């Protein structure tokens, strides 16, 4: 057993959106750091595959849609008192569509708001009352929650909401000794763009043309860095960008 495994041994981390991208990478890194894990997502077979690859450190997989208040309550209230997580990673989220505000689809807007804002609220409302002093919550924000861009209005709005929620949650939970942080990545090559472009692989791949985006593991390392700080250290907000991306509007591509 390595030192960091010893330190985290028995510590429970719950990750939403653990079936792919950042969530799966966080699960892998947390497993190798000695955490016990509760993995959440909608795709059951994906969760099972992650569980199989990580072994006994996965305490359970919870299959539910964070948008669904009742399903979230049912899944999270079934967690016994001795398995309440010390670390909650509110990571599940998505962008759908790139329509301008005068042409965007209501269905896309609802999915983004319901998942990125209400989903985070549902999970936090269920777990935070049961978490104890010294616990940490990490919300997955985005550079899109700090800078707006054309075609991003509703995704921007949801991630600006995560930015605001993170700040207010930190104040609300301060008296109980629960730390709240935001990780805000720039462009990262996960299933994110495939979801945003509704399965169009060419459009999704074009997002990362001519520069090296972040990998899911780059973001996972940032998350594990935050949760492994000593108890008196609170990293509140971490913006992590590809070297080729100075802002959402400034990307240095080799082919442009
Ligand atoms: P992925 O598409 O690879 O992963 C998204 C995860 O969220 C999946 O595990 C998915 O699981 C889960 N999810 C989506 N909707 C729901 C839902 N309704 N209920 C439960 N789980 C859900 O993308 P990323 O890993 O990139 O995205 C993770 C987070 O990072 C998101 O919040 C995203 O906004 C944010 N982000 C992404 C960036 C990027 O460039 N990739 C940059 C900055 C932030 P399942 O489908 O199985 O339910
Ligand atoms: C994802 C990053 O720049 O596509 O949150 O909005 S970006």
Coordinates of C-alpha atoms and ligand atoms in Angstrom, one line a residue:
X1 CA 0.0 0.0 0.0
X2 CA 1.4 3.4 -1.0
X3 CA 1.4 6.4 1.4
X4 CA -1.6 8.2 -0.3
X5 CA -3.5 4.9 -0.3
X6 CA -3.0 4.6 3.4
X7 CA -4.1 8.2 4.0
X8 CA -7.4 7.7 2.0
X9 CA -8.1 4.2 3.0
X10 CA -11.8 3.9 3.9
X11 CA -12.6 7.4 2.8
X12 CA -15.7 7.3 0.6
X13 CA -16.0 9.4 -2.6
X14 CA -19.3 9.6 -4.5
X15 CA -19.0 10.7 -8.2
X16 CA -21.9 11.6 -10.4
X17 CA -21.3 11.1 -14.1
X18 CA -18.9 8.3 -13.5
X19 CA -19.7 6.4 -16.8
X20 CA -17.3 8.4 -19.0
X21 CA -15.0 11.4 -19.3
X22 CA -14.0 13.3 -16.2
X23 CA -16.1 11.2 -13.8
X24 CA -14.6 7.9 -15.0
X25 CA -11.0 9.3 -14.8
X26 CA -11.7 10.7 -11.3
X27 CA -12.9 7.2 -10.3
X28 CA -9.7 5.6 -11.7
X29 CA -7.4 8.0 -9.9
X30 CA -9.3 8.0 -6.7
X31 CA -9.3 4.2 -6.7
X32 CA -5.5 4.1 -7.1
X33 CA -5.3 6.7 -4.3
X34 CA -7.1 4.4 -1.8
X35 CA -10.7 5.8 -1.9
X36 CA -13.8 3.7 -1.7
X37 CA -16.2 4.7 -4.4
X38 CA -19.9 5.1 -5.0
X39 CA -20.4 5.6 -8.8
X40 CA -23.4 7.2 -10.3
X41 CA -24.7 7.5 -13.9
X42 CA -27.6 6.6 -16.1
X43 CA -25.9 3.9 -18.2
X44 CA -25.9 0.8 -16.1
X45 CA -23.7 -1.3 -18.3
X46 CA -21.0 1.4 -18.4
X47 CA -21.1 1.7 -14.6
X48 CA -20.7 -2.0 -14.3
X49 CA -17.7 -1.9 -16.7
X50 CA -16.0 0.8 -14.6
X51 CA -16.8 -1.2 -11.4
X52 CA -15.3 -4.3 -12.9
X53 CA -12.1 -2.5 -13.9
X54 CA -11.7 -1.0 -10.4
X55 CA -12.6 -3.9 -8.3
X56 CA -13.6 -4.1 -4.6
X57 CA -13.0 -0.4 -3.9
X58 CA -16.3 0.3 -5.6
X59 CA -18.9 0.0 -2.9
X60 CA -21.9 0.4 -5.1
X61 CA -23.1 1.7 -8.4
X62 CA -26.3 3.9 -8.4
X63 CA -28.1 4.1 -11.7
X64 CA -30.4 7.2 -11.8
X65 CA -31.0 10.4 -13.7
X66 CA -30.0 13.4 -11.6
X67 CA -32.8 15.4 -13.3
X68 CA -35.3 13.2 -11.7
X69 CA -35.9 14.5 -8.2
X70 CA -37.7 11.4 -6.9
X71 CA -35.2 8.9 -8.5
X72 CA -32.3 10.9 -7.0
X73 CA -33.9 10.9 -3.6
X74 CA -34.6 7.2 -3.8
X75 CA -31.1 6.3 -4.8
X76 CA -29.2 8.5 -2.4
X77 CA -31.5 7.9 0.6
X78 CA -30.7 4.2 0.3
X79 CA -27.0 4.9 1.2
X80 CA -26.5 3.6 4.7
X81 CA -25.1 6.0 7.4
X82 CA -21.8 4.2 7.3
X83 CA -21.4 4.8 3.6
X84 CA -22.2 8.5 3.4
X85 CA -19.4 10.0 1.3
X86 CA -16.7 12.4 2.8
X87 CA -16.1 13.6 -0.8
X88 CA -18.9 14.4 -3.3
X89 CA -18.0 15.1 -6.9
X90 CA -20.9 16.9 -8.6
X91 CA -19.7 16.2 -12.1
X92 CA -22.7 15.0 -14.2
X93 CA -23.5 17.5 -16.9
X94 CA -23.8 18.2 -20.5
X95 CA -24.2 20.8 -23.3
X96 CA -26.7 20.1 -26.0
X97 CA -26.8 22.1 -29.2
X98 CA -25.1 25.3 -30.3
X99 CA -28.2 27.2 -31.4
X100 CA -28.2 31.0 -30.9
X101 CA -30.7 32.4 -28.4
X102 CA -33.3 33.2 -31.1
X103 CA -33.2 29.7 -32.5
X104 CA -32.3 27.3 -29.7
X105 CA -34.5 24.3 -29.0
X106 CA -36.5 24.3 -25.8
X107 CA -35.8 20.6 -25.3
X108 CA -32.0 21.2 -25.4
X109 CA -32.4 24.1 -23.0
X110 CA -34.4 22.1 -20.5
X111 CA -32.0 19.2 -20.6
X112 CA -29.0 21.5 -19.8
X113 CA -30.8 23.4 -17.0
X114 CA -32.3 20.2 -15.5
X115 CA -29.0 18.4 -15.5
X116 CA -26.4 21.0 -14.8
X117 CA -28.3 23.1 -12.3
X118 CA -31.2 21.1 -10.9
X119 CA -29.3 17.8 -11.0
X120 CA -26.5 19.3 -9.0
X121 CA -29.0 20.7 -6.5
X122 CA -30.9 17.4 -6.1
X123 CA -27.7 15.5 -5.3
X124 CA -26.4 18.2 -3.0
X125 CA -29.6 18.6 -1.1
X126 CA -29.8 14.8 -0.5
X127 CA -26.2 14.3 0.6
X128 CA -25.0 17.5 2.2
X129 CA -27.1 17.2 5.4
X130 CA -25.6 13.9 6.1
X131 CA -22.0 14.9 5.4
X132 CA -19.7 15.6 8.3
X133 CA -17.1 18.2 9.2
X134 CA -14.0 17.8 7.1
X135 CA -16.0 16.7 4.1
X136 CA -15.5 18.2 0.7
X137 CA -17.8 18.9 -2.3
X138 CA -16.4 19.6 -5.7
X139 CA -18.6 21.1 -8.4
X140 CA -17.7 20.6 -12.0
X141 CA -17.9 24.1 -13.5
X142 CA -16.4 25.2 -16.8
X143 CA -14.6 28.1 -18.4
X144 CA -18.1 28.5 -19.9
X145 CA -19.2 29.6 -16.4
X146 CA -16.7 32.4 -16.5
X147 CA -16.8 33.6 -20.1
X148 CA -19.8 33.6 -22.5
X149 CA -19.7 32.7 -26.2
X150 CA -22.0 32.8 -29.1
X151 CA -24.2 29.7 -29.3
X152 CA -23.4 28.9 -25.7
X153 CA -26.0 31.0 -24.0
X154 CA -27.9 28.4 -22.0
X155 CA -24.9 26.2 -21.4
X156 CA -23.1 29.4 -20.2
X157 CA -26.1 30.2 -18.0
X158 CA -26.0 26.8 -16.3
X159 CA -22.2 27.0 -15.7
X160 CA -22.4 30.6 -14.4
X161 CA -25.1 29.1 -12.1
X162 CA -22.6 26.4 -10.9
X163 CA -20.1 29.2 -10.3
X164 CA -22.6 31.1 -8.2
X165 CA -23.9 28.0 -6.4
X166 CA -20.4 27.0 -5.5
X167 CA -19.8 30.3 -3.8
X168 CA -23.1 30.3 -1.9
X169 CA -22.8 26.6 -0.9
X170 CA -19.4 27.4 0.5
X171 CA -20.9 30.1 2.7
X172 CA -23.9 27.9 3.8
X173 CA -21.7 24.9 4.7
X174 CA -18.9 26.9 6.4
X175 CA -20.4 26.5 9.9
X176 CA -20.5 22.8 9.4
X177 CA -16.8 22.6 8.3
X178 CA -17.7 21.3 4.8
X179 CA -15.4 22.7 2.1
X180 CA -16.8 23.5 -1.4
X181 CA -14.7 23.9 -4.5
X182 CA -15.2 24.4 -8.2
X183 CA -13.1 23.0 -10.9
X184 CA -13.5 24.9 -14.2
X185 CA -11.9 23.2 -17.2
X186 CA -11.5 24.5 -20.7
X187 CA -11.7 22.3 -23.8
X188 CA -11.3 18.6 -22.9
X189 CA -11.6 15.6 -25.1
X190 CA -14.3 13.4 -23.6
X191 CA -17.8 12.5 -24.9
X192 CA -18.8 16.1 -24.2
X193 CA -18.7 17.3 -27.8
X194 CA -20.3 14.2 -29.2
X195 CA -23.2 14.8 -26.8
X196 CA -23.3 18.5 -27.7
X197 CA -23.4 17.8 -31.4
X198 CA -26.0 15.0 -30.9
X199 CA -23.8 12.2 -32.1
X200 CA -22.1 14.0 -35.1
X201 CA -18.6 12.6 -34.9
X202 CA -17.1 15.0 -37.5
X203 CA -18.4 18.1 -35.7
X204 CA -17.3 16.8 -32.4
X205 CA -13.8 16.0 -33.6
X206 CA -13.5 19.4 -35.3
X207 CA -13.7 21.1 -31.9
X208 CA -10.2 19.8 -31.0
X209 CA -8.7 20.3 -34.5
X210 CA -5.1 21.7 -34.5
X211 CA -4.5 21.8 -30.8
X212 CA -4.1 19.5 -27.8
X213 CA -7.1 19.6 -25.5
X214 CA -7.1 18.6 -21.9
X215 CA -7.5 14.9 -21.2
X216 CA -10.0 13.6 -18.7
X217 CA -7.0 12.5 -16.6
X218 CA -5.6 16.1 -16.5
X219 CA -8.9 17.2 -14.9
X220 CA -9.0 14.2 -12.6
X221 CA -5.5 15.1 -11.3
X222 CA -6.8 18.6 -10.5
X223 CA -9.7 17.2 -8.6
X224 CA -7.5 14.7 -6.6
X225 CA -5.1 17.6 -5.8
X226 CA -7.9 19.6 -4.2
X227 CA -9.3 16.8 -2.2
X228 CA -5.9 15.7 -1.0
X229 CA -5.0 19.1 0.6
X230 CA -4.6 19.2 4.4
X231 CA -7.8 20.0 6.2
X232 CA -6.8 23.7 6.8
X233 CA -6.3 24.3 3.0
X234 CA -9.3 25.1 0.8
X235 CA -8.8 25.6 -2.9
X236 CA -12.0 27.4 -3.8
X237 CA -11.8 27.6 -7.6
X238 CA -9.5 26.1 -10.1
X239 CA -9.5 27.2 -13.8
X240 CA -7.6 24.6 -15.9
X241 CA -7.1 25.2 -19.6
X242 CA -5.2 23.6 -22.5
X243 CA -2.0 25.5 -23.1
X244 CA -3.3 26.4 -26.6
X245 CA -6.4 28.1 -25.2
X246 CA -6.0 31.5 -23.6
X247 CA -9.8 32.0 -23.4
X248 CA -12.9 30.6 -25.0
X249 CA -12.2 33.0 -27.8
X250 CA -8.5 32.5 -28.2
X251 CA -7.3 29.1 -29.4
X252 CA -3.9 28.7 -31.1
X253 CA -4.5 26.0 -33.7
X254 CA -1.7 24.6 -35.9
X255 CA -3.9 24.7 -38.9
X256 CA -5.2 28.3 -38.6
Ligands
LIG1 P1 -19.0 13.2 -20.8 O1 -20.1 13.3 -21.7 O2 -17.9 12.3 -21.1 O3 -19.5 12.8 -19.3 C1 -20.7 13.3 -18.8 C2 -21.2 12.4 -17.7 O4 -22.4 13.0 -17.1 C3 -21.5 11.0 -18.1 O5 -21.0 10.1 -17.1 C4 -23.1 11.0 -18.0 O6 -23.5 9.7 -17.6 C5 -23.4 12.0 -16.9 N1 -24.7 12.5 -17.1 C6 -25.2 13.3 -18.1 N2 -26.5 13.6 -17.9 C7 -26.9 12.9 -16.7 C8 -28.1 12.8 -16.0 N3 -29.2 13.4 -16.5 N4 -28.1 12.0 -14.9 C9 -27.0 11.4 -14.5 N5 -25.8 11.5 -15.1 C10 -25.7 12.2 -16.2 O7 -18.4 14.7 -20.5 P2 -17.4 15.3 -19.5 O8 -16.7 14.2 -18.7 O9 -16.5 16.2 -20.3 O10 -18.3 16.1 -18.6 C11 -18.4 16.1 -17.2 C12 -18.7 17.5 -16.7 O11 -17.6 18.4 -17.1 C13 -19.9 18.1 -17.2 O12 -20.6 18.8 -16.1 C14 -19.4 19.1 -18.3 O13 -20.3 20.2 -18.4 C15 -18.1 19.6 -17.6 N6 -17.1 20.2 -18.5 C16 -16.7 19.5 -19.6 C17 -15.7 20.1 -20.4 C18 -15.2 19.5 -21.7 O14 -14.6 20.2 -22.5 N7 -15.3 18.2 -21.8 C19 -15.1 21.3 -20.0 C20 -15.6 21.9 -18.8 C21 -16.6 21.3 -18.1 P3 -24.7 8.9 -18.3 O15 -24.9 9.4 -19.7 O16 -24.3 7.5 -18.1 O17 -25.9 9.3 -17.4
LIG2 C1 -16.9 22.8 -21.9 C2 -15.9 23.8 -22.3 O1 -15.5 25.8 -23.9 O2 -16.8 24.0 -24.7 O3 -17.5 23.3 -20.7 O4 -17.7 25.5 -23.1 S1 -16.5 24.8 -23.6

